[in-house]
Coordinates of C-alpha atoms in Angstrom, one line a residue:
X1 CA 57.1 -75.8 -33.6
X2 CA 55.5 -75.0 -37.0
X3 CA 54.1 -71.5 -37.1
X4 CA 51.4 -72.6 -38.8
X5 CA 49.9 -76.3 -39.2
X6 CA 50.4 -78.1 -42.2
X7 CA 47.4 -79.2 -44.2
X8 CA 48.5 -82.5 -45.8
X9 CA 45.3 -81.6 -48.7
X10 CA 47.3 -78.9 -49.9
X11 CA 50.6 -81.2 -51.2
X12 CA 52.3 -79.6 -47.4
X13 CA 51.5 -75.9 -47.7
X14 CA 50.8 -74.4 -44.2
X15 CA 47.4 -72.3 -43.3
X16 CA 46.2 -70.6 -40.9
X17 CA 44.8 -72.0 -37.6
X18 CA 41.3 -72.7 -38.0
X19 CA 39.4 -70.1 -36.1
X20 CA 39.1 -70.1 -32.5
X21 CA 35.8 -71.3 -30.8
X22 CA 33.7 -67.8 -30.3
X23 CA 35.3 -65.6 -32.6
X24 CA 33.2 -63.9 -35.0
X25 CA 33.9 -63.5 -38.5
X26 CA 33.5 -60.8 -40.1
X27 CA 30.1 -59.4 -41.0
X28 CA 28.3 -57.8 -43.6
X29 CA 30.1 -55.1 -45.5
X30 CA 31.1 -52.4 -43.5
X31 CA 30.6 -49.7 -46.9
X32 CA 26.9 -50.9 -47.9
X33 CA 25.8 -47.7 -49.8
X34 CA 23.3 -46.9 -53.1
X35 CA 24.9 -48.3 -56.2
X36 CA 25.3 -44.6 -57.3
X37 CA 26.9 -43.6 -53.8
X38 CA 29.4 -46.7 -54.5
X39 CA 30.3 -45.0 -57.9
X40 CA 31.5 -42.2 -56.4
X41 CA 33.2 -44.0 -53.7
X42 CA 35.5 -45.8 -56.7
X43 CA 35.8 -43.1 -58.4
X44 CA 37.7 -41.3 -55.4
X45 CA 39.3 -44.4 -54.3
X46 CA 39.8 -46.7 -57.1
X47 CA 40.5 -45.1 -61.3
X48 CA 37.8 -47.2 -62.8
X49 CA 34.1 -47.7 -62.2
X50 CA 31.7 -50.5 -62.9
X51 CA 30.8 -50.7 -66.4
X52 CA 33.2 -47.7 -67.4
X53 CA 36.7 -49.3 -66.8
X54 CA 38.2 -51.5 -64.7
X55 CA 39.1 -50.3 -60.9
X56 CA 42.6 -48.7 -60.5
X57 CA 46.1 -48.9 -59.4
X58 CA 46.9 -47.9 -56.0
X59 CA 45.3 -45.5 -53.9
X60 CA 46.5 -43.5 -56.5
X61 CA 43.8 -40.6 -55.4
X62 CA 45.1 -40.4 -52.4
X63 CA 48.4 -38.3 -54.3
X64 CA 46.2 -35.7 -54.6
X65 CA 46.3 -32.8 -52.3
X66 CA 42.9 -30.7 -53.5
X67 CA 40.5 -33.3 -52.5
X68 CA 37.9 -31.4 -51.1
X69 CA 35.0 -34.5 -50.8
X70 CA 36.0 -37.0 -48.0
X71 CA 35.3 -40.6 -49.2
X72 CA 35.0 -43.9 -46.9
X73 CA 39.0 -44.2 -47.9
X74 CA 39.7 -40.1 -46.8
X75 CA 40.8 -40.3 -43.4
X76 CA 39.1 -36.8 -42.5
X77 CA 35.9 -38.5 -43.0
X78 CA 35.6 -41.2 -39.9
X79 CA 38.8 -40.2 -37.6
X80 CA 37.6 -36.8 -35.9
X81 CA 35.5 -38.8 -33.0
X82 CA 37.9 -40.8 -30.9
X83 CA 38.0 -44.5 -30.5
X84 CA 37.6 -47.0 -28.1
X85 CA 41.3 -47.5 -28.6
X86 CA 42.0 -43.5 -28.8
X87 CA 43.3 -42.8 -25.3
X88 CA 41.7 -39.4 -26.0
X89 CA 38.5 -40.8 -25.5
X90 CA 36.1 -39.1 -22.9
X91 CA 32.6 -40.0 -22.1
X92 CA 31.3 -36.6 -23.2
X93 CA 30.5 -36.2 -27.0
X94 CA 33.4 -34.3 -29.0
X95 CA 32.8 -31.4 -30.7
X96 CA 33.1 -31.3 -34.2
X97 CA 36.6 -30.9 -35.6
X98 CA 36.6 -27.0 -37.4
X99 CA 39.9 -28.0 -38.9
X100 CA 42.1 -30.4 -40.6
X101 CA 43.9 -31.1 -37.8
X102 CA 41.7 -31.6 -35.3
X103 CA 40.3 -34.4 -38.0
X104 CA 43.0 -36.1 -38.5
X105 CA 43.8 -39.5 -37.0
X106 CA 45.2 -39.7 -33.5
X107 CA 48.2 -41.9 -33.0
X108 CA 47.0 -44.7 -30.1
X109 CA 49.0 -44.2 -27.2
X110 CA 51.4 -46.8 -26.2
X111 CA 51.4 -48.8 -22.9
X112 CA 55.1 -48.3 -22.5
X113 CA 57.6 -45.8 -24.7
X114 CA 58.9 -47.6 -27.6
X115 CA 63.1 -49.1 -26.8
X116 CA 65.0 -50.8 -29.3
X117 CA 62.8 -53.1 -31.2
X118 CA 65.4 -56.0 -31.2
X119 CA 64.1 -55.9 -27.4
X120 CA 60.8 -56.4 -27.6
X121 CA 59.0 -59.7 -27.3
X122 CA 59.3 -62.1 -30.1
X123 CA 55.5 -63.1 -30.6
X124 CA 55.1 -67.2 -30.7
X125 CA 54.2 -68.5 -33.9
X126 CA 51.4 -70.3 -32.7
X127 CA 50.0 -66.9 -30.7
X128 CA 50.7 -64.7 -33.6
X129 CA 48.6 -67.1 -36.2
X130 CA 45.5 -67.6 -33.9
X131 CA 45.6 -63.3 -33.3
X132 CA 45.2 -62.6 -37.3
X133 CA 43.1 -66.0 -37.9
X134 CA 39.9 -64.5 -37.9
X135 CA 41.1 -60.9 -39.9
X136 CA 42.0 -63.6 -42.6
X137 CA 39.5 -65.4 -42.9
X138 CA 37.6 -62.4 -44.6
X139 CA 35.3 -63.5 -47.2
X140 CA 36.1 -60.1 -49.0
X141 CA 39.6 -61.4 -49.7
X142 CA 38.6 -63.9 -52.7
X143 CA 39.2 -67.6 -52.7
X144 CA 41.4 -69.2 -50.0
X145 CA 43.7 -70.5 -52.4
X146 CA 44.6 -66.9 -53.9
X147 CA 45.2 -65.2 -50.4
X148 CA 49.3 -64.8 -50.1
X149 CA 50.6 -64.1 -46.5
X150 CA 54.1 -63.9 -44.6
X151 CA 55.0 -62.1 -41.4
X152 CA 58.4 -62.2 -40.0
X153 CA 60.6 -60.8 -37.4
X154 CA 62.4 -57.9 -39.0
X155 CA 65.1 -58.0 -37.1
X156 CA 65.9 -61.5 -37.6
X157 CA 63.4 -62.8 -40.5
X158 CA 62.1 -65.4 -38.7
X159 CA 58.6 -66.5 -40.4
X160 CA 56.0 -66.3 -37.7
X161 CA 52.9 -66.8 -40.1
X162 CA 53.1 -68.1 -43.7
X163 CA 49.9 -69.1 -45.8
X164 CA 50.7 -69.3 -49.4
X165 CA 54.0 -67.5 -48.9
X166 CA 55.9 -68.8 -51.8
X167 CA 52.9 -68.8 -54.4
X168 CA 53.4 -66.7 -57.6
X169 CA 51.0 -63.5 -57.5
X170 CA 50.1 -60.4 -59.0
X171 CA 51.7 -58.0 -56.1
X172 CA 50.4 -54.6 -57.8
X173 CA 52.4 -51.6 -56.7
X174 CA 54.3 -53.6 -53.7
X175 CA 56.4 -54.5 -56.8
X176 CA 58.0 -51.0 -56.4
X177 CA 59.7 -52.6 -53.0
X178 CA 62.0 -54.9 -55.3
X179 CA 62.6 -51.9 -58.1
X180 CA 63.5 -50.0 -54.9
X181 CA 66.0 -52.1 -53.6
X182 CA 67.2 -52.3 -57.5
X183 CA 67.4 -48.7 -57.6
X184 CA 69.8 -47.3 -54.6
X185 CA 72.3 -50.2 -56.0
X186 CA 72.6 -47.9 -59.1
X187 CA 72.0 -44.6 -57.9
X188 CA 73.5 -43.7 -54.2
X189 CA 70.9 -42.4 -52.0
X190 CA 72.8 -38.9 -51.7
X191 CA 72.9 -38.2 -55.5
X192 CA 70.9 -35.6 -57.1
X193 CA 70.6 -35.1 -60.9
X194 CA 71.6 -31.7 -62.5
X195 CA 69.6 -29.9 -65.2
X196 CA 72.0 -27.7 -67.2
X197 CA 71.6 -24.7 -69.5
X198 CA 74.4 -24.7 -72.3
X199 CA 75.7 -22.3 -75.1
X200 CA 73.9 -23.1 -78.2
X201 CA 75.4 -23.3 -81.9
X202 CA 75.8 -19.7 -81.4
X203 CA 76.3 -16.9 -78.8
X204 CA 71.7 -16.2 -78.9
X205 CA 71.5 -19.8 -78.9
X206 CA 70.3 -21.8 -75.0
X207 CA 70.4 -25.5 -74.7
X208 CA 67.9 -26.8 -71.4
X209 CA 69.7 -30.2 -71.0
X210 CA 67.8 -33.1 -69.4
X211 CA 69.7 -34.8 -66.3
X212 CA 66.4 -36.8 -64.9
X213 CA 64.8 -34.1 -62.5
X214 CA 61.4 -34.5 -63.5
X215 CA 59.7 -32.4 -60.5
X216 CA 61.0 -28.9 -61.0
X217 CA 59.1 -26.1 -60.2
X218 CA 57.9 -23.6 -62.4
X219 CA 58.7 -20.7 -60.4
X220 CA 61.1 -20.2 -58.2
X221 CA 62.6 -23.6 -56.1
X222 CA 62.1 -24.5 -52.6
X223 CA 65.3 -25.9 -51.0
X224 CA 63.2 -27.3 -48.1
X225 CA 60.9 -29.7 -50.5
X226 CA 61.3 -32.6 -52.6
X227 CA 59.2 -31.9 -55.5
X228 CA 59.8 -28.5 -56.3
X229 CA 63.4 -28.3 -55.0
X230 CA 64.7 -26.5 -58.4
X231 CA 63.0 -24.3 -60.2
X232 CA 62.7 -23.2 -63.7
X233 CA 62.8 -19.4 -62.6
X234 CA 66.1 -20.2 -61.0
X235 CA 67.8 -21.8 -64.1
X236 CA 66.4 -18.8 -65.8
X237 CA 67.4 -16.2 -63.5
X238 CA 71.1 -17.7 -63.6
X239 CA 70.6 -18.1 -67.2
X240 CA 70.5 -14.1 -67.7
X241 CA 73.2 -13.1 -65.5
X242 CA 75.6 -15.5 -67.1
X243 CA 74.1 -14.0 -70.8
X244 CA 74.7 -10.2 -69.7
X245 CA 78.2 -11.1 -68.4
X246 CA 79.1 -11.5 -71.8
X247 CA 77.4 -9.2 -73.0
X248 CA 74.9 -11.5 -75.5
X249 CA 72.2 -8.9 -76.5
X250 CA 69.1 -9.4 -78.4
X251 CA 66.8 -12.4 -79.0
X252 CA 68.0 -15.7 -77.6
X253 CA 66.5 -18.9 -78.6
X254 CA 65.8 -22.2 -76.2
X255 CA 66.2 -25.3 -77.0
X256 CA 66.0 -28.7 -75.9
X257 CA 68.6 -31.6 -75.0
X258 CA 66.7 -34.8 -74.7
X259 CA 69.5 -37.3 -74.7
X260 CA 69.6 -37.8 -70.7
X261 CA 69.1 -41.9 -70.5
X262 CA 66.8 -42.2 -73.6
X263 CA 63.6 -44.4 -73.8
X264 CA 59.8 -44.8 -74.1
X265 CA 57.5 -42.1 -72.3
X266 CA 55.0 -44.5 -72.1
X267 CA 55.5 -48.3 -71.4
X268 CA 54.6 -50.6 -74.1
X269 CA 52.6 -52.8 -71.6
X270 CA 50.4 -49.8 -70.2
X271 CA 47.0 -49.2 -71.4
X272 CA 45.9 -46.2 -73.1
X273 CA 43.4 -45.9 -70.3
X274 CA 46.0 -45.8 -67.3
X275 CA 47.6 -43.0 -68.8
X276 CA 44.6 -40.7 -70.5
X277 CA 43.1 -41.3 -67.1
X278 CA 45.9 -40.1 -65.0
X279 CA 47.3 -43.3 -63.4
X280 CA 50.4 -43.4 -65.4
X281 CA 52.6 -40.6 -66.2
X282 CA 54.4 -40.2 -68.7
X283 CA 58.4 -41.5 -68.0
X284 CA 60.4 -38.1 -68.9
X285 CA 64.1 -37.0 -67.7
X286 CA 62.7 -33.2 -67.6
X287 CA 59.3 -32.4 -66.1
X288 CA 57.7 -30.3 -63.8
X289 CA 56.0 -30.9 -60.3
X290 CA 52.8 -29.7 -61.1
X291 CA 52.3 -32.2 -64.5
X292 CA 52.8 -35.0 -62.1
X293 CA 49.4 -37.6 -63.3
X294 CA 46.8 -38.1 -61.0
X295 CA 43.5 -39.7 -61.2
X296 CA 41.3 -37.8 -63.6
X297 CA 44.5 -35.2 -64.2
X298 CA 46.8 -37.1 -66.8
X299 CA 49.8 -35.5 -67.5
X300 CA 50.9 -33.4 -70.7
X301 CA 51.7 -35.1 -73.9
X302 CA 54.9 -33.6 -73.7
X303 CA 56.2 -32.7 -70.2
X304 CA 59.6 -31.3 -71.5
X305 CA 57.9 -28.8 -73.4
X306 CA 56.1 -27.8 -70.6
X307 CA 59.4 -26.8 -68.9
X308 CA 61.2 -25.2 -71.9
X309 CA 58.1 -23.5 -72.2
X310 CA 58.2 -22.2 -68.2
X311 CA 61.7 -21.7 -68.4
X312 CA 61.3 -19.2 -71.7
X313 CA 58.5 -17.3 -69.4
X314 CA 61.1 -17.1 -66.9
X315 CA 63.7 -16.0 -68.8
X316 CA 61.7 -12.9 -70.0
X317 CA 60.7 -12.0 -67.2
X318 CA 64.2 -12.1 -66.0
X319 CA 64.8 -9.3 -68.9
X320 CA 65.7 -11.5 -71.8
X321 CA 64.4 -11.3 -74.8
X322 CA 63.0 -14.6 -76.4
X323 CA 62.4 -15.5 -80.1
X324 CA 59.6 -17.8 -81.1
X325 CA 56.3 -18.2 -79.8
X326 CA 55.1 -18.0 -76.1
X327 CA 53.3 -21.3 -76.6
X328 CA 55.5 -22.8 -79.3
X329 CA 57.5 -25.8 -79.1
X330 CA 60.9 -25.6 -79.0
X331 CA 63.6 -27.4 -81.2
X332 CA 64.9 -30.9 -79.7
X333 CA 69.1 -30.8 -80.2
X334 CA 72.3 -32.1 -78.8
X335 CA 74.2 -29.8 -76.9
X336 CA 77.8 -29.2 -78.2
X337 CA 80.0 -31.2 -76.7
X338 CA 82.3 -29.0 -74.2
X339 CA 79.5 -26.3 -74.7
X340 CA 79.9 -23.6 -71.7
X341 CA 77.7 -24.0 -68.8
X342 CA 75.4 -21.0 -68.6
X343 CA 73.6 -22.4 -65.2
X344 CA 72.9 -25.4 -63.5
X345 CA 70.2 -26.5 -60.7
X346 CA 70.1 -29.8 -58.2
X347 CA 67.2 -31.7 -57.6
X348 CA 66.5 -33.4 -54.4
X349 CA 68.9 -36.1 -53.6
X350 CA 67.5 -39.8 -54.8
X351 CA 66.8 -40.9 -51.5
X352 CA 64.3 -38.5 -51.3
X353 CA 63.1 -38.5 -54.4
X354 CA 62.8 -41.6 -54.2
X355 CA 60.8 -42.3 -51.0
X356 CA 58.3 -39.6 -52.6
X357 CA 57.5 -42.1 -55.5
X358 CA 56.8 -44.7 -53.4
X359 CA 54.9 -43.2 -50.7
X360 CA 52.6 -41.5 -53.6
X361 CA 53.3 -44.8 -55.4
X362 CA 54.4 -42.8 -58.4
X363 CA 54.3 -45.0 -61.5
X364 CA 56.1 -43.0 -64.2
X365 CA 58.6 -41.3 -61.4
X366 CA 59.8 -45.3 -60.4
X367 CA 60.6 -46.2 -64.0
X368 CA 62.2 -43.1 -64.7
X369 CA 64.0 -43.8 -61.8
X370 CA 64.6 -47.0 -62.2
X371 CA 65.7 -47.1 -66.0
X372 CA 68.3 -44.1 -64.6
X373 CA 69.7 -46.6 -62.3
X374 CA 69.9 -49.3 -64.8
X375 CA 71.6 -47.4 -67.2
X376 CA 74.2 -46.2 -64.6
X377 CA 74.7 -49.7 -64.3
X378 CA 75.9 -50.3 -67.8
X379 CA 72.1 -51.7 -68.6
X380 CA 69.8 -51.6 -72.0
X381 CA 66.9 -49.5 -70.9
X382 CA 64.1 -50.6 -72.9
X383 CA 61.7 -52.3 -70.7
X384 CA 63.0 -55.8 -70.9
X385 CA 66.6 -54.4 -69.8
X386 CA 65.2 -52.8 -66.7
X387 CA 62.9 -55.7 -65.5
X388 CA 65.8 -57.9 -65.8
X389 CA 68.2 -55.9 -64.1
X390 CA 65.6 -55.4 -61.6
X391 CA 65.5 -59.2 -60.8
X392 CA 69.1 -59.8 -61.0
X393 CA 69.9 -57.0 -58.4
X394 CA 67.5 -58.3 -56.4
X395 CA 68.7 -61.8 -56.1
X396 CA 72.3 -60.6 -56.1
X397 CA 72.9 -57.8 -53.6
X398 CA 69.8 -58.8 -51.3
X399 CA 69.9 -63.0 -52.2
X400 CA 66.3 -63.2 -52.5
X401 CA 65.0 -65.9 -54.2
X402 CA 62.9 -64.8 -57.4
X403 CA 63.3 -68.5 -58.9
X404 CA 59.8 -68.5 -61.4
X405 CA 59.2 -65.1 -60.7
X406 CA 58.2 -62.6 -63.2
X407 CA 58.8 -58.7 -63.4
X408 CA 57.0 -57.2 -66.0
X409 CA 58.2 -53.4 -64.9
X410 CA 59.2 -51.2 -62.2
X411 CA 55.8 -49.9 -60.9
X412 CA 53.6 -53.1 -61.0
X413 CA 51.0 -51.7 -63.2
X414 CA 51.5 -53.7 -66.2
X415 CA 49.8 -57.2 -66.7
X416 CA 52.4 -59.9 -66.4
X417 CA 54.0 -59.7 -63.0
X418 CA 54.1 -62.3 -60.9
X419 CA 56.1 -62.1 -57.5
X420 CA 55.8 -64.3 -54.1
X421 CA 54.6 -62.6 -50.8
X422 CA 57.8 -64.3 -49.6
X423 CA 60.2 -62.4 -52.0
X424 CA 58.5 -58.5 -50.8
X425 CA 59.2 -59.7 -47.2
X426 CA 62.4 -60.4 -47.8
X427 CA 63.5 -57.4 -49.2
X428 CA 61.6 -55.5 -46.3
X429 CA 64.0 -57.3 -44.1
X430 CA 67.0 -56.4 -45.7
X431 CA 65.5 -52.9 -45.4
X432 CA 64.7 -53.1 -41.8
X433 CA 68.0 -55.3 -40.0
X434 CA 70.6 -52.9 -41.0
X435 CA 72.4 -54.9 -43.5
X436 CA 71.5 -52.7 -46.6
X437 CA 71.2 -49.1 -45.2
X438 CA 70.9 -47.0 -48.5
X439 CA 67.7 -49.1 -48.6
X440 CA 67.1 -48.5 -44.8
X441 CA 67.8 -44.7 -45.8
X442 CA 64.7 -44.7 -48.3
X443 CA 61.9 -46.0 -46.4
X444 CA 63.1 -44.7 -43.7
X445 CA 62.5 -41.1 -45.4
X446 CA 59.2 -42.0 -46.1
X447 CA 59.2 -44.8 -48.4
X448 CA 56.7 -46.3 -46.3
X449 CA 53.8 -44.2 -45.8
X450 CA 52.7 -43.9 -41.9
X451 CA 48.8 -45.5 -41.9
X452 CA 46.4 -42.9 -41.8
X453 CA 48.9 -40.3 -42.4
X454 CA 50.8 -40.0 -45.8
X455 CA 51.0 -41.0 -48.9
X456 CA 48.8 -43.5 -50.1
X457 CA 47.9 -44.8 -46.3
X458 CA 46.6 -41.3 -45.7
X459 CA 43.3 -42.5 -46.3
X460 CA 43.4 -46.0 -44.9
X461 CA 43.0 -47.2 -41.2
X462 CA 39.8 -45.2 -41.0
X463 CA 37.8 -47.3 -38.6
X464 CA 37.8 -48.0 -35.1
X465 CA 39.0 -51.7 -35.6
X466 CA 41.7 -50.4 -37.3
X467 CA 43.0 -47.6 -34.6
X468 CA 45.8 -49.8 -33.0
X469 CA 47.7 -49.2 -36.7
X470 CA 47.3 -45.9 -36.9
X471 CA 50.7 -43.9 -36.4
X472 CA 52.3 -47.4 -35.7
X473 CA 52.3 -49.6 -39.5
X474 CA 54.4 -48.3 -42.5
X475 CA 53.5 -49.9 -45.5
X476 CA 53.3 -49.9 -49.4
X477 CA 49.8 -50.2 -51.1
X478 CA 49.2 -52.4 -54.3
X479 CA 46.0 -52.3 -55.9
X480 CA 44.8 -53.3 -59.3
X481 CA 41.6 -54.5 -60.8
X482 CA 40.7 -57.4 -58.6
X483 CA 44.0 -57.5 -56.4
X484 CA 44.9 -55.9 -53.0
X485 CA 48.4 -55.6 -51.6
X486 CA 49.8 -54.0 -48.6
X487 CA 53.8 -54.9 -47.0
X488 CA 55.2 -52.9 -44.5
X489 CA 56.4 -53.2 -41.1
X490 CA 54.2 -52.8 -37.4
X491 CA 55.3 -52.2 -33.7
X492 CA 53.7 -55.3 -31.9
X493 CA 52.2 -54.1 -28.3
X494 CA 55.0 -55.7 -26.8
X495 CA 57.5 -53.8 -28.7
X496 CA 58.6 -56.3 -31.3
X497 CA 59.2 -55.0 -34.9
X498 CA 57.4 -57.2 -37.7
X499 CA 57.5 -57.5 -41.3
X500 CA 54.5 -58.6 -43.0
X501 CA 53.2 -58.8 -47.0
X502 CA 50.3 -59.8 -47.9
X503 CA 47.9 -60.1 -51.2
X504 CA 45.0 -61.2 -52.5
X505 CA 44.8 -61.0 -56.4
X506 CA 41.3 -62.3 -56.9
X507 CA 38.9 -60.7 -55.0
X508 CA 35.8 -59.2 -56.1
X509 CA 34.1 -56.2 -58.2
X510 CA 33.1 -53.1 -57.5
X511 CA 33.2 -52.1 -53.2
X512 CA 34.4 -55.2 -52.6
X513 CA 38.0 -53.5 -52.9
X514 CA 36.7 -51.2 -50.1
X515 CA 36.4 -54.3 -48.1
X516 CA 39.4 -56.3 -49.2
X517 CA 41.5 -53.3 -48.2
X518 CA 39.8 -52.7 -45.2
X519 CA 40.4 -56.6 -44.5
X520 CA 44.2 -56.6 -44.7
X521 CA 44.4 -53.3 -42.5
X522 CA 42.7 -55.1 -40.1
X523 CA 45.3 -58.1 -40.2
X524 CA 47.9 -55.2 -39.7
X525 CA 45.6 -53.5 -36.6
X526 CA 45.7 -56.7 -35.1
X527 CA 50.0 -57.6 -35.2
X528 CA 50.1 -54.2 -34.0
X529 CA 47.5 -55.0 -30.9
X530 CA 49.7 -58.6 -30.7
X531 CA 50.8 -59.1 -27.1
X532 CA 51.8 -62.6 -28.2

């Protein structure tokens, strides 16, 4: 039985069921507010505004963790009254939440404890299209010839819904799922990267070398958290022990090694405006955690500065005396060859790491990242080499099929990229059956933020329609001027683990991105309610 009938207009493509007698479709807009109110609204949610630029990448506000006005994406801003489908629900009125807890989200409680997913019930293909029909049909989510949709079993890839599957679109930041798979081919999930301080030309001289840890802290490290694991106090404070045990005296001066995996800090297919806006970093081998970009926050022009610069602080106040200027740059070298370590620092290993870019869909961290693994791999890594060693890991260690495809880079931010729903699924799959664990590893750590938890989902699955996702789906987010993305997995109500990917990449301006996201989480609500 075909999951979904083929319309013989459409040269054989499948679509979805038309919608069942008595269904309603969806109404008005559901984030109708004053066109100045709606500003604001994309400003938090979205990089751009109408008439000042074009709307964002990504959720990428939702990185942030000093957002003190909840927006209609901000999860503390419609979750603190329980929901039809919140099993906390009373008849009484709730008191107002008084903290951040008591507003967040509440995970809908399950008929049954979850087993082994491979046990649950394998929806029907004709069941699962006519439960999602009418969530699709969503006038928000641009013409029907531009909506791209696949869900499949994820424990044997079965497709259970396909419209448009196999159609070449712009996936926005989903596109980190493939340069994620790409990327624990090259670098082992359990690797971390070392930043070094070397002997200099001579006995005052200290070389900070580069080894792709670009979320150090400028203090002291925390060996519990990702970003922030190493510090620059720590390299410092090991730094001056190693100086007074032989018995160097007098001003030392720092200087920089650079030559870690060499390349562009800014891709030559980004706009000026994603970066001096803050939705770009810049793509550095040394950098600290708190010049991450986000929206309205760009990072430094020279984040390795910023360290040497941190890590000459630290060193005085360690008791070392430091030449030079406190807010001078420092002199860019190569270390000696067989130079003595002085001290050395681990980041977190790449499987975190790793998971934290994509659940804050990181654009800078995943092509730093990603050009690291490439040139493990033997690989150029200017932007070409990259993208194409991107695609041919994909297709060789996971076989996907990117026939036609195109990868412009790692992060799916610049123009260019073209990828079928079908080919994100895939690699979900292989993420999700067991066949590729060092995949499995990363989203499993987080790689997939939990809807209306973390990451960039922190601040989606905010309505009551959407409650039966909440806690449940994991996805990735892709947004970009006119195009919505989300791919993830869901827990159907019967227990059954699903794999879905969807995008629209022409929907319209302004709130309608509000609505086109709002659309798809229903979709993913609805899988999760699925007793089909």
């Amino acid at each position: 039985m075909s999951p979904i009938p083929v319309d013989p207009r459409k040269g054989g493509q499948r679509s979805v069921v038309p919608e069942p007698a008595g269904r309603r479709r969806p109404g008005p807009s559901r984030y109708a507010a004053a066109p100045v109110c709606l500003l604001a609204l994309l400003l938090a949610g979205s990089p751009g505004a109408a008439g000042a630029a074009p709307a964002g990448p990504d959720d990428a506000g939702t990185t942030s963790t000093s957002a003190t006005v909840p927006t209609p994406d901000d999860a503390t801003a419609t979750t603190g009254v329980p929901t039809p489908d919140d099993p906390s629900a009373t008849t009484d009125a709730p008191a107002a939440p008084t903290t951040q807890a008591e507003a967040r989200p509440r995970i809908r409680g399950l008929a049954t404890p979850l087993g082994q997913v491979a046990d649950g019930v394998l929806p029907t293909r004709d069941s699962l299209s006519a439960a999602v029909s009418d969530e699709l049909a969503s006038d928000w989510l641009g013409p029907q010839d531009r909506r791209a949709v696949t869900i499949r079993d994820a424990m044997t890839g079965e497709h259970l819904a396909d419209r448009n599957a196999d159609l070449l679109v712009t996936p926005a930041s989903t596109t980190k799922i493939l340069a994620a798979a790409a990327i624990v081919q090259g670098l082992p999930p359990g690797r971390t990267f070392t930043t070094r301080v070397v002997a200099g030309a001579t006995p005052q001289d200290v070389v900070l070398v580069a080894g792709g840890d670009m979320l150090l802290a400028r203090g002291e490290g925390d060996p519990e958290q990702v970003a922030g694991r190493l510090g620059a106090a720590d390299l410092a404070a090991r730094t001056a022990r190693s100086l007074q045990d032989q018995g160097v005296t007098g001003p030392v001066t720092v200087h920089l090694d650079l030559d870690h995996v060499a390349g562009p800090d800014v891709l030559d297919s980004w706009t000026d405006f994603w970066v001096s806006e803050g939705y770009a970093g810049r793509v550095v081998q040394l950098g600290l955690a708190e010049d991450v970009a986000l929206p309205q926050a760009p990072s430094p022009a020279d984040p390795p500065q910023e360290v040497a610069r941190a890590f000459r602080d630290a060193l005085v106040t360690a008791g070392v005396e430091v030449s030079g200027e406190e807010e001078a740059d420092v002199a860019v070298v190569s270390a000696v060859e067989g130079a003595a370590e002085l001290a050395s620092g681990e980041s977190a290993p790449v499987r975190d790491v790793l998971a934290l870019a994509l659940a804050t869909s990181d654009n800078a961290l995943v092509e730093q990242l990603a050009r690291q693994a490439a040139a493990q791999e033997g690989v150029t890594t200017d932007r070409a080499g990259v993208t194409g060693w991107i695609r041919d890991t994909v297709q060789e260690a996971y076989g996907v099929d990117l026939t036609g495809a195109e990868i412009a880079d790692a992060s799916g931010l610049s123009d260019g990229t073209r990828i079928p729903v079908s080919a994100v699924a895939d690699v979900l799959v292989a993420g999700a059956d067991g066949q590729h664990p060092a995949l499995q590893e990363v989203l499993a750590a987080g790689g997939l933020p939990i809807a209306g938890y973390t990451g960039t989902l922190a601040t989606r699955f905010h309505l009551p329609v959407h409650a039966a996702g909440i806690g449940n789906a994991r996805a990735k987010t892709g947004s970009l001027p006119n195009v919505t993305s989300l791919a993830g997995t869901v827990v159907t109500a019967e227990g059954r683990l699903l794999v879905f990917a969807m995008t629209a990449d022409r929907i319209g301006e302004d709130g309608a991105v509000l609505e086109a996201r709002s659309a798809l989480d229903e979709v993913v609500a609805q899988l999760a309610r699925c007793g089909c």
